JSON list of C-alpha atoms in Angstrom, two decimals:
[
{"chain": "A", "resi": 1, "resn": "UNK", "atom": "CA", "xyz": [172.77, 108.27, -67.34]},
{"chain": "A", "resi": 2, "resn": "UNK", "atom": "CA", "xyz": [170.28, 110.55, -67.66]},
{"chain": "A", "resi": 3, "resn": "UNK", "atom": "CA", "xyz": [168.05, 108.89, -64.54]},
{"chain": "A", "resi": 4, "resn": "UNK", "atom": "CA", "xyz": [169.70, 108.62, -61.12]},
{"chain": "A", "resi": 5, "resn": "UNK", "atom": "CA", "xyz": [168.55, 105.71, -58.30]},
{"chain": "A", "resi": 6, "resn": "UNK", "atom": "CA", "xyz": [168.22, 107.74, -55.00]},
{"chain": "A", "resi": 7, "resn": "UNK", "atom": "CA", "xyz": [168.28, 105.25, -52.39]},
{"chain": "A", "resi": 8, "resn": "UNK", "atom": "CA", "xyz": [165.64, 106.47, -49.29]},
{"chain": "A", "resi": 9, "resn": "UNK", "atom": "CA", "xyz": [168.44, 105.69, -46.89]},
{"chain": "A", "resi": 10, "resn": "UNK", "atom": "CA", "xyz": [170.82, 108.10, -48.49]},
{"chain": "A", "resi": 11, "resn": "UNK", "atom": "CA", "xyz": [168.01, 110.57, -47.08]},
{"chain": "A", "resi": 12, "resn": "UNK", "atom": "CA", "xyz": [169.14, 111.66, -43.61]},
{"chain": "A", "resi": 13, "resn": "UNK", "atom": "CA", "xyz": [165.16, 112.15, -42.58]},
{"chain": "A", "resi": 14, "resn": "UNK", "atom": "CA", "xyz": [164.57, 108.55, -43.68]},
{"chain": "A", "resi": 15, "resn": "UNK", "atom": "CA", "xyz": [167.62, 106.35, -43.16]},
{"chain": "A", "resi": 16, "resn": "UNK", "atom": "CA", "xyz": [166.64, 105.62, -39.40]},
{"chain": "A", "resi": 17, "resn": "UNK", "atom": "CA", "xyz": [163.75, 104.19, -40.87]},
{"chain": "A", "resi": 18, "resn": "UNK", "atom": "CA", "xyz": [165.14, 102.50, -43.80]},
{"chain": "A", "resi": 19, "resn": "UNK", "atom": "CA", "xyz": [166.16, 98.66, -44.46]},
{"chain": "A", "resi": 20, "resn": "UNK", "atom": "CA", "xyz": [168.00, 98.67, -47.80]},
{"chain": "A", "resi": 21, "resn": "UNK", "atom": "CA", "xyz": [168.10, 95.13, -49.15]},
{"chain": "A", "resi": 22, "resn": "UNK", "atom": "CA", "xyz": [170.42, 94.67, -52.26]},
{"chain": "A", "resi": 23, "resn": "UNK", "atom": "CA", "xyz": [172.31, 91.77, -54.51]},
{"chain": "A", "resi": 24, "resn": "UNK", "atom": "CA", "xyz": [174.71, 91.39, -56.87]},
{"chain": "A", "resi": 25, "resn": "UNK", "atom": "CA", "xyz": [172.71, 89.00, -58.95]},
{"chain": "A", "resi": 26, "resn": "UNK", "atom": "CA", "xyz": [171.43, 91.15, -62.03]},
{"chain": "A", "resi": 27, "resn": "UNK", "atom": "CA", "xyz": [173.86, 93.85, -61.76]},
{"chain": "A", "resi": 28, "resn": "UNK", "atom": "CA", "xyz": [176.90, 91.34, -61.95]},
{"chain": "A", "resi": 29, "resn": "UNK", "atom": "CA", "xyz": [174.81, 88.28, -63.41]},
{"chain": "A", "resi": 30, "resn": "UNK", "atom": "CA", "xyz": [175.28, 85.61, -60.63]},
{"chain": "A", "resi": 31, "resn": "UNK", "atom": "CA", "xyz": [172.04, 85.12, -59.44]},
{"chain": "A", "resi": 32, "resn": "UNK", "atom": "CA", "xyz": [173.00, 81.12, -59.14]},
{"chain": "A", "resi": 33, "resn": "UNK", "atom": "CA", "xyz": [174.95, 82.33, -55.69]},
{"chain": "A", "resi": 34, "resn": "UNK", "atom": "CA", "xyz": [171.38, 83.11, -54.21]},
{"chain": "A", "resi": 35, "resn": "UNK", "atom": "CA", "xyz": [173.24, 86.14, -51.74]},
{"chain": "A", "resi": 36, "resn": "UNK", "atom": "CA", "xyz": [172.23, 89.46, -50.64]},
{"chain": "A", "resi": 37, "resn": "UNK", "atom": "CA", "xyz": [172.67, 92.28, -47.58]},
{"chain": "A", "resi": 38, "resn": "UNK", "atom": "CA", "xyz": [170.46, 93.96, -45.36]},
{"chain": "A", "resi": 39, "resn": "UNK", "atom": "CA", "xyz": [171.41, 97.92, -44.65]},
{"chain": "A", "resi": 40, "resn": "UNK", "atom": "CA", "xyz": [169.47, 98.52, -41.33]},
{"chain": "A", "resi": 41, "resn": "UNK", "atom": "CA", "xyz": [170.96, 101.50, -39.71]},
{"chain": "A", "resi": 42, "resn": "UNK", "atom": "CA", "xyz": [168.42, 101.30, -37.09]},
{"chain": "A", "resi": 43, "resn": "UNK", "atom": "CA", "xyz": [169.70, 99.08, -34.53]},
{"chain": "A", "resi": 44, "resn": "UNK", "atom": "CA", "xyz": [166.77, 97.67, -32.92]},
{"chain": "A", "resi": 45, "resn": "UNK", "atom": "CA", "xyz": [165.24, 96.92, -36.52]},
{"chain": "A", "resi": 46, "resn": "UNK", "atom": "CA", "xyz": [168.54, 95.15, -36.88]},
{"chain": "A", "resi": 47, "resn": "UNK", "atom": "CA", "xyz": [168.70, 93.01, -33.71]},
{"chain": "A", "resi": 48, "resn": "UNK", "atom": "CA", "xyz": [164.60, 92.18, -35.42]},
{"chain": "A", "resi": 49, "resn": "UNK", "atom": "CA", "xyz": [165.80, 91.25, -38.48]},
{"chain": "A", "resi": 50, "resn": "UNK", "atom": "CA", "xyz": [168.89, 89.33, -37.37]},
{"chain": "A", "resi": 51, "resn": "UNK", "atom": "CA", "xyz": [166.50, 87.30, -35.21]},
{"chain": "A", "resi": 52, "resn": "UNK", "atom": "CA", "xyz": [164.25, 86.51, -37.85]},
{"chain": "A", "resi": 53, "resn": "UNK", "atom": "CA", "xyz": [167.26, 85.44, -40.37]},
{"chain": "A", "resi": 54, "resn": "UNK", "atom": "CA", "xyz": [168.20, 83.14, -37.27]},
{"chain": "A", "resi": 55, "resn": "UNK", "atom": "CA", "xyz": [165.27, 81.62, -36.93]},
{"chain": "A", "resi": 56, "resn": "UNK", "atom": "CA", "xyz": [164.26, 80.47, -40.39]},
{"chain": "A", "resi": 57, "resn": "UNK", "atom": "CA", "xyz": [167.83, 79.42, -40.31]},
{"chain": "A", "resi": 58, "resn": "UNK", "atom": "CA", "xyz": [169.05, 82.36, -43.07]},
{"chain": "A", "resi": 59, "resn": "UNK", "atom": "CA", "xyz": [171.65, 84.09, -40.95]},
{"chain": "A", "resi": 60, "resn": "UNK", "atom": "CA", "xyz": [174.85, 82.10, -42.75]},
{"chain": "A", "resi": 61, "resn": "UNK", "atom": "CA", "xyz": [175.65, 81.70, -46.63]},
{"chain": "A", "resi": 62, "resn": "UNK", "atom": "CA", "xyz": [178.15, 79.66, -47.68]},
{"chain": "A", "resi": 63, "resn": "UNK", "atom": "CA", "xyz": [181.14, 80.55, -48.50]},
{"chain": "A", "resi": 64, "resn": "UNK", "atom": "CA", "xyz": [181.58, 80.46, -52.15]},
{"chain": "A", "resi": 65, "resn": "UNK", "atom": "CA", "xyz": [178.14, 83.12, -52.38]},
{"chain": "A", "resi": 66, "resn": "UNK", "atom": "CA", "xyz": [179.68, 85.03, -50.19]},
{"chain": "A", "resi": 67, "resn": "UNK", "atom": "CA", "xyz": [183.16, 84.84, -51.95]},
{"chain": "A", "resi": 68, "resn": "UNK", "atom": "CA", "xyz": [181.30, 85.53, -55.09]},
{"chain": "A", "resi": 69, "resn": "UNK", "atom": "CA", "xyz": [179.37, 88.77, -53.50]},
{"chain": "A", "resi": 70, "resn": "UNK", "atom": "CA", "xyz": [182.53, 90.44, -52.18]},
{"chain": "A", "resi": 71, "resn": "UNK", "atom": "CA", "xyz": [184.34, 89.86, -55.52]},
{"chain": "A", "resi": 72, "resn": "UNK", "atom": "CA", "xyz": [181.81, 91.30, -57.47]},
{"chain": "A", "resi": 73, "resn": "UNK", "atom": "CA", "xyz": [181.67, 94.63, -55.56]},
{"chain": "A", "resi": 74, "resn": "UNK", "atom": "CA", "xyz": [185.03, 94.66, -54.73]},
{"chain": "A", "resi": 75, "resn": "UNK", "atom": "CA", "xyz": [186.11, 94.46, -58.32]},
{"chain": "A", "resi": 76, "resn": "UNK", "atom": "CA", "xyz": [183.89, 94.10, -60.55]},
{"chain": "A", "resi": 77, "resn": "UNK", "atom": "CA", "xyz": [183.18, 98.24, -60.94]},
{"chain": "A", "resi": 78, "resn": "UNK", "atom": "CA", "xyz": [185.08, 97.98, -64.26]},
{"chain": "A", "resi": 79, "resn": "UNK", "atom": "CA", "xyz": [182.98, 94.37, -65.72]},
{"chain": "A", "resi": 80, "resn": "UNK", "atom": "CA", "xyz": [180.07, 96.49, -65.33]},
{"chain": "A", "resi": 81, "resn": "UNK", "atom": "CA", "xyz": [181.63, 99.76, -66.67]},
{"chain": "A", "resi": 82, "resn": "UNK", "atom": "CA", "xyz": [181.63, 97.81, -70.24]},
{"chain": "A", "resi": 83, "resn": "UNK", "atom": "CA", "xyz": [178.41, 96.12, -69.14]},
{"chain": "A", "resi": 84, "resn": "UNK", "atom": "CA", "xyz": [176.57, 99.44, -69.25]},
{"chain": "A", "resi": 85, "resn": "UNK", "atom": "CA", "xyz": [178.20, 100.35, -72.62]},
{"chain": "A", "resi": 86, "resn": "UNK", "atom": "CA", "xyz": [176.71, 97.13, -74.03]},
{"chain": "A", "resi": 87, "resn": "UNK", "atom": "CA", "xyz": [173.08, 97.74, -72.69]},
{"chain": "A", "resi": 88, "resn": "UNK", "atom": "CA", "xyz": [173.08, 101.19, -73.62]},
{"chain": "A", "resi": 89, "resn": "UNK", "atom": "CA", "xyz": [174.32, 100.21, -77.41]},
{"chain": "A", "resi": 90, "resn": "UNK", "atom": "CA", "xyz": [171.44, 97.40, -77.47]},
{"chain": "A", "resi": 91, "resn": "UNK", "atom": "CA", "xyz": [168.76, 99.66, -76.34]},
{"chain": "A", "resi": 92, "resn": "UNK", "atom": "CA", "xyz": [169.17, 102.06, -78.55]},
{"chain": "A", "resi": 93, "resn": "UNK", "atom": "CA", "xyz": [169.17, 99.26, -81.87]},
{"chain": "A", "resi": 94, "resn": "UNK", "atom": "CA", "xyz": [166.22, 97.81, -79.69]},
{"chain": "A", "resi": 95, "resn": "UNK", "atom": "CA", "xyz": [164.53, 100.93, -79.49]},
{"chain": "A", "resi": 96, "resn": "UNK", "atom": "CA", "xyz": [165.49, 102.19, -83.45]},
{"chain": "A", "resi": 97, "resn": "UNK", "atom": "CA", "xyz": [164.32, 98.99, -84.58]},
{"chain": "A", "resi": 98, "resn": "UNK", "atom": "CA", "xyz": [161.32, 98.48, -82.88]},
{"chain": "A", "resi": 99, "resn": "UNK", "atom": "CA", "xyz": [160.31, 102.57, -83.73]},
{"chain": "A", "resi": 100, "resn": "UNK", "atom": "CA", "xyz": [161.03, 101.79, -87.77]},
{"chain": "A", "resi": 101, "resn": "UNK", "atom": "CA", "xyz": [157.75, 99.91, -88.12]},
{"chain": "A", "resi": 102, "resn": "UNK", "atom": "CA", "xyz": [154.23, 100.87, -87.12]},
{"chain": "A", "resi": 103, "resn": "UNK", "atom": "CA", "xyz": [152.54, 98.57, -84.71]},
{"chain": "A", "resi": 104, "resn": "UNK", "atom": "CA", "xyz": [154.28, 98.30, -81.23]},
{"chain": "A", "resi": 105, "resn": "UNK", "atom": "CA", "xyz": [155.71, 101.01, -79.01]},
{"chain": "A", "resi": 106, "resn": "UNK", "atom": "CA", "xyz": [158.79, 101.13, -76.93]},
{"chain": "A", "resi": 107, "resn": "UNK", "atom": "CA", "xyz": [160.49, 103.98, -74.80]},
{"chain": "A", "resi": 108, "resn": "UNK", "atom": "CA", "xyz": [163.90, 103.80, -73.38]},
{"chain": "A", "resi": 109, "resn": "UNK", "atom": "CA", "xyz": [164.25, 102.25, -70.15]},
{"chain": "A", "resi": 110, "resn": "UNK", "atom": "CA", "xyz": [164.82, 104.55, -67.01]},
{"chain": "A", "resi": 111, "resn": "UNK", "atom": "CA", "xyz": [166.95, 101.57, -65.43]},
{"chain": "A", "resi": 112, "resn": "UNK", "atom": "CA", "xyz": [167.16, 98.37, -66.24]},
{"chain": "A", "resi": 113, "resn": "UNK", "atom": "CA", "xyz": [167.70, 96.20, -69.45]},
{"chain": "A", "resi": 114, "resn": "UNK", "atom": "CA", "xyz": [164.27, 94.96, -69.85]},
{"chain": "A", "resi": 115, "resn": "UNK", "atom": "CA", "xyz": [162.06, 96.61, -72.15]},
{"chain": "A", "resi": 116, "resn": "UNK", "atom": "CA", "xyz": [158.24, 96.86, -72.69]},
{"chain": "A", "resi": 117, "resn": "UNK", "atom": "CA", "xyz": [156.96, 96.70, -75.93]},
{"chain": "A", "resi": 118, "resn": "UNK", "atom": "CA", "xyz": [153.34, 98.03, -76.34]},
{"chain": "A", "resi": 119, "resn": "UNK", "atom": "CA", "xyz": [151.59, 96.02, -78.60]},
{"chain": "A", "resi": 120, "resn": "UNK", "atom": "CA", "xyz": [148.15, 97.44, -77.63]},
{"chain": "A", "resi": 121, "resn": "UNK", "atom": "CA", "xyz": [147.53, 98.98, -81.40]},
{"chain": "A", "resi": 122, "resn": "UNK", "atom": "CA", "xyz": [146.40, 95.40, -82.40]},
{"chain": "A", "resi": 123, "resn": "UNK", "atom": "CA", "xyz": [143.26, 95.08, -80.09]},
{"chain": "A", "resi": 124, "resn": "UNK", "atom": "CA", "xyz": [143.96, 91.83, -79.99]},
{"chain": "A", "resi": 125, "resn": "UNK", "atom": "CA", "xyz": [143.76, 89.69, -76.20]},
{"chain": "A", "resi": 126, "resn": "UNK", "atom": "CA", "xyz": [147.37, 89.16, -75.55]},
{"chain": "A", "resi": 127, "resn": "UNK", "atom": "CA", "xyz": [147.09, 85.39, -75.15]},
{"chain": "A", "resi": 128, "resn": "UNK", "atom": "CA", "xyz": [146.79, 85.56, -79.08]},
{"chain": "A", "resi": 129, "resn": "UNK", "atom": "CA", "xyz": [149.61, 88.02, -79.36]},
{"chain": "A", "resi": 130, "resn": "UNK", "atom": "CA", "xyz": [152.07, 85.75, -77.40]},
{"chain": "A", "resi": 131, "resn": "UNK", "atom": "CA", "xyz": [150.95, 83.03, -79.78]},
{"chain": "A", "resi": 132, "resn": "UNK", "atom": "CA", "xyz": [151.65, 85.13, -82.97]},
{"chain": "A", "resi": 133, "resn": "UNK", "atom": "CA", "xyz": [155.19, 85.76, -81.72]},
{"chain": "A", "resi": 134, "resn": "UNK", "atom": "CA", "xyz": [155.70, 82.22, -80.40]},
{"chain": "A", "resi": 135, "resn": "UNK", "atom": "CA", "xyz": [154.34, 80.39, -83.68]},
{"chain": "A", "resi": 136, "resn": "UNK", "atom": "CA", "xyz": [155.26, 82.91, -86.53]},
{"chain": "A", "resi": 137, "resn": "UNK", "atom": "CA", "xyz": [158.56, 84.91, -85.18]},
{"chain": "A", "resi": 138, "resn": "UNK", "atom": "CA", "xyz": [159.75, 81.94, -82.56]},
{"chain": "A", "resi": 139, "resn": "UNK", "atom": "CA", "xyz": [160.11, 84.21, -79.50]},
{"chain": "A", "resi": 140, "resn": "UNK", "atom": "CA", "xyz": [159.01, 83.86, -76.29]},
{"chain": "A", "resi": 141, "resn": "UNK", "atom": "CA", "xyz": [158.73, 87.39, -74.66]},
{"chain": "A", "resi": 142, "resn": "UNK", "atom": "CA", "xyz": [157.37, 87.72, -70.89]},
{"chain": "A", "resi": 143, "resn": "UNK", "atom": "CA", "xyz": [153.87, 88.77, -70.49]},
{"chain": "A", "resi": 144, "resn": "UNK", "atom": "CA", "xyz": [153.09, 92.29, -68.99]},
{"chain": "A", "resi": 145, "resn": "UNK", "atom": "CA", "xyz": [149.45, 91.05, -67.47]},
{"chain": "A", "resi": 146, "resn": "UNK", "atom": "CA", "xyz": [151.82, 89.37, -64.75]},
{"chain": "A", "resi": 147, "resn": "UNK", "atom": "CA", "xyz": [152.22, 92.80, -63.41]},
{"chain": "A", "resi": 148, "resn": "UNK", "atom": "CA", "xyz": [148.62, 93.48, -62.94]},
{"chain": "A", "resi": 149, "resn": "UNK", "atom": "CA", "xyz": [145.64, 94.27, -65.36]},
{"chain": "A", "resi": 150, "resn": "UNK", "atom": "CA", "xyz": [147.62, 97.34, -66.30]},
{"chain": "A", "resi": 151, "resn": "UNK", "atom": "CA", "xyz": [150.57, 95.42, -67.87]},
{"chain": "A", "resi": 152, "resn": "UNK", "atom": "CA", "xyz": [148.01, 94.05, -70.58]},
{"chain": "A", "resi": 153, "resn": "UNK", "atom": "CA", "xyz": [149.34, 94.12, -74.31]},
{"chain": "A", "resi": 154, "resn": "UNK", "atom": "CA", "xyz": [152.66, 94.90, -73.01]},
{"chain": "A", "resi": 155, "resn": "UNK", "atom": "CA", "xyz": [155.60, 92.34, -73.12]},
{"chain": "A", "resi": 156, "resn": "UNK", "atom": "CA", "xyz": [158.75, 92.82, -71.93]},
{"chain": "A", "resi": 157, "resn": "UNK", "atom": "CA", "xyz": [161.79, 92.32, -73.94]},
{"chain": "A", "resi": 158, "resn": "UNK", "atom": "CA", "xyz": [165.77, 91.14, -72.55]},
{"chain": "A", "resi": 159, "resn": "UNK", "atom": "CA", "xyz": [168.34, 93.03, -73.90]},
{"chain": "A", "resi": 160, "resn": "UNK", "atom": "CA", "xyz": [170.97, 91.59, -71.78]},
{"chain": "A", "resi": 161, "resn": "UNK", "atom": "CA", "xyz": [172.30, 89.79, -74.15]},
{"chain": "A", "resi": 162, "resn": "UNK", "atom": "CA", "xyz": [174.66, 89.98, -76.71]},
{"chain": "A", "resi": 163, "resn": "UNK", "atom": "CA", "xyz": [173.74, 92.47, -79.57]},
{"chain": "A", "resi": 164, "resn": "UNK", "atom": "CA", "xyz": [173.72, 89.89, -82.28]},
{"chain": "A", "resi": 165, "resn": "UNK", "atom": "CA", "xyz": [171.01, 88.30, -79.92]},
{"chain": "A", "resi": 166, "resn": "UNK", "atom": "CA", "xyz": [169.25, 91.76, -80.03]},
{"chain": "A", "resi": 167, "resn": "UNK", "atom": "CA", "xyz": [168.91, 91.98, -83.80]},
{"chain": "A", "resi": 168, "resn": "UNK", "atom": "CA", "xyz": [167.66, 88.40, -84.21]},
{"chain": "A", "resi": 169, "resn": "UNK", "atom": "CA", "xyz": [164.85, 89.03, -81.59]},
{"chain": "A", "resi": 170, "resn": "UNK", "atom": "CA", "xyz": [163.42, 92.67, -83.05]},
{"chain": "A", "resi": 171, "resn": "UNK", "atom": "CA", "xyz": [163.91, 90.82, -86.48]},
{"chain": "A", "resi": 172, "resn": "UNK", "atom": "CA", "xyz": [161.68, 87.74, -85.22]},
{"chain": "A", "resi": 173, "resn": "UNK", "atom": "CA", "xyz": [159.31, 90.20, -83.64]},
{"chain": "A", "resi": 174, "resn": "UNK", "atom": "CA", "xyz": [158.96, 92.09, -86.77]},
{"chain": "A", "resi": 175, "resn": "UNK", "atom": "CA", "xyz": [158.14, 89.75, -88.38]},
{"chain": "A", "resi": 176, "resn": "UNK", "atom": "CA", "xyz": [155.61, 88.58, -85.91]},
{"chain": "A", "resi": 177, "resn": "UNK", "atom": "CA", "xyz": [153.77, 92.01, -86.06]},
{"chain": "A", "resi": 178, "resn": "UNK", "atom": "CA", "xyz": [153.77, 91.43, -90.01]},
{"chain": "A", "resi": 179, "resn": "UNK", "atom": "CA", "xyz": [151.53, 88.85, -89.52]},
{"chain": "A", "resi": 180, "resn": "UNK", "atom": "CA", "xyz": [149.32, 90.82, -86.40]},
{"chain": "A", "resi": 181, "resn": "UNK", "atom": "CA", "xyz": [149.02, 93.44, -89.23]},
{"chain": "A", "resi": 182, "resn": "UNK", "atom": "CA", "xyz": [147.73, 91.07, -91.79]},
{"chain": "A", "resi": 183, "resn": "UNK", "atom": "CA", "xyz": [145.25, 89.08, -89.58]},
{"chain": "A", "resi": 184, "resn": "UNK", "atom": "CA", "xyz": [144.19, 92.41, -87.80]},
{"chain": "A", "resi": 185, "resn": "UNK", "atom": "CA", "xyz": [143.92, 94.44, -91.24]},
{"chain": "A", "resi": 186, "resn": "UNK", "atom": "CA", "xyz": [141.82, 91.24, -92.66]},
{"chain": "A", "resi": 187, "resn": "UNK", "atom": "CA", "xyz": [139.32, 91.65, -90.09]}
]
């Protein structure tokens, strides 16, 4: 890919003062087994942390999570090899699909299989943008303002999905922002 994750433990200055917290729940899509680690190379931080898991009684999972967690890691390298192959085919249809009409904006993702659609051209508030796409295209996308006044006129698409999936939602939003460019064009 052409964007690499450098963890800040895999920094020698910094792991000592690093807790790396990770799951298998989007990467290998079993979020239902609520399970995760903590990295803590620092062994006092660790003896802190382990503490704290013990007393808000989150130091054991049961078994089938943790079954599930060391599965996925263990084997699961080559799931997710065809996994990225998928997401990388339906971004770029998302992305070639969504750049063929005028009206909303999306870049390719650095990292992750959600993608934000910039439908800021309309000058419309984006409570009436979400209703456009809910009534006229029937799709619910996630609102960027619950990210912070920044995210506003920004919605974020899933394209972890099945590509078929893909083309039906740009087609649904397309023809949502048909209709944004009639009402906005008509005022």
């Amino acid at each position: 890919p052409p964007h690499q994750f450098t963890p800040m433990a895999a920094l020698p200055e910094y792991a000592n003062q690093t807790i790396s917290l990770m799951a298998p729940s989007k990467t290998f899509n079993i979020a239902g087994l609520h399970n995760a680690a903590a990295v803590i190379p620092n062994p006092k931080w660790k003896q802190t942390f382990d503490r704290a898991l013990k007393n808000f009684h989150l130091n054991s999972g049961n078994i089938f999570a943790i079954t599930g967690f060391t599965a996925a890691y263990q084997h699961g390298a080559s799931w997710l090899d065809e996994l990225l192959v998928l997401l990388k085919a339906n971004c770029q249809l998302a992305v070639r699909m969504l750049n063929e009409f005028c009206g909303v904006k999306v870049r390719q993702p650095e990292g992750t299989y959600l993608l934000w659609l910039d439908f800021r051209s309309f000058n419309l508030e984006p409570q009436r943008i979400m209703e456009v796409l809910v009534e006229q295209g029937r799709i619910a996308l996630s609102d960027g303002r619950s990210f912070g006044r920044q995210g506003s006129g920004f919605f974020r698409m899933n394209i972890g999905c099945p590509q078929w999936m893909v083309r039906e939602g740009i087609e649904r939003i397309q023809r949502s922002v048909k209709y944004l460019a009639e009402i906005t064009n008509a005022d």
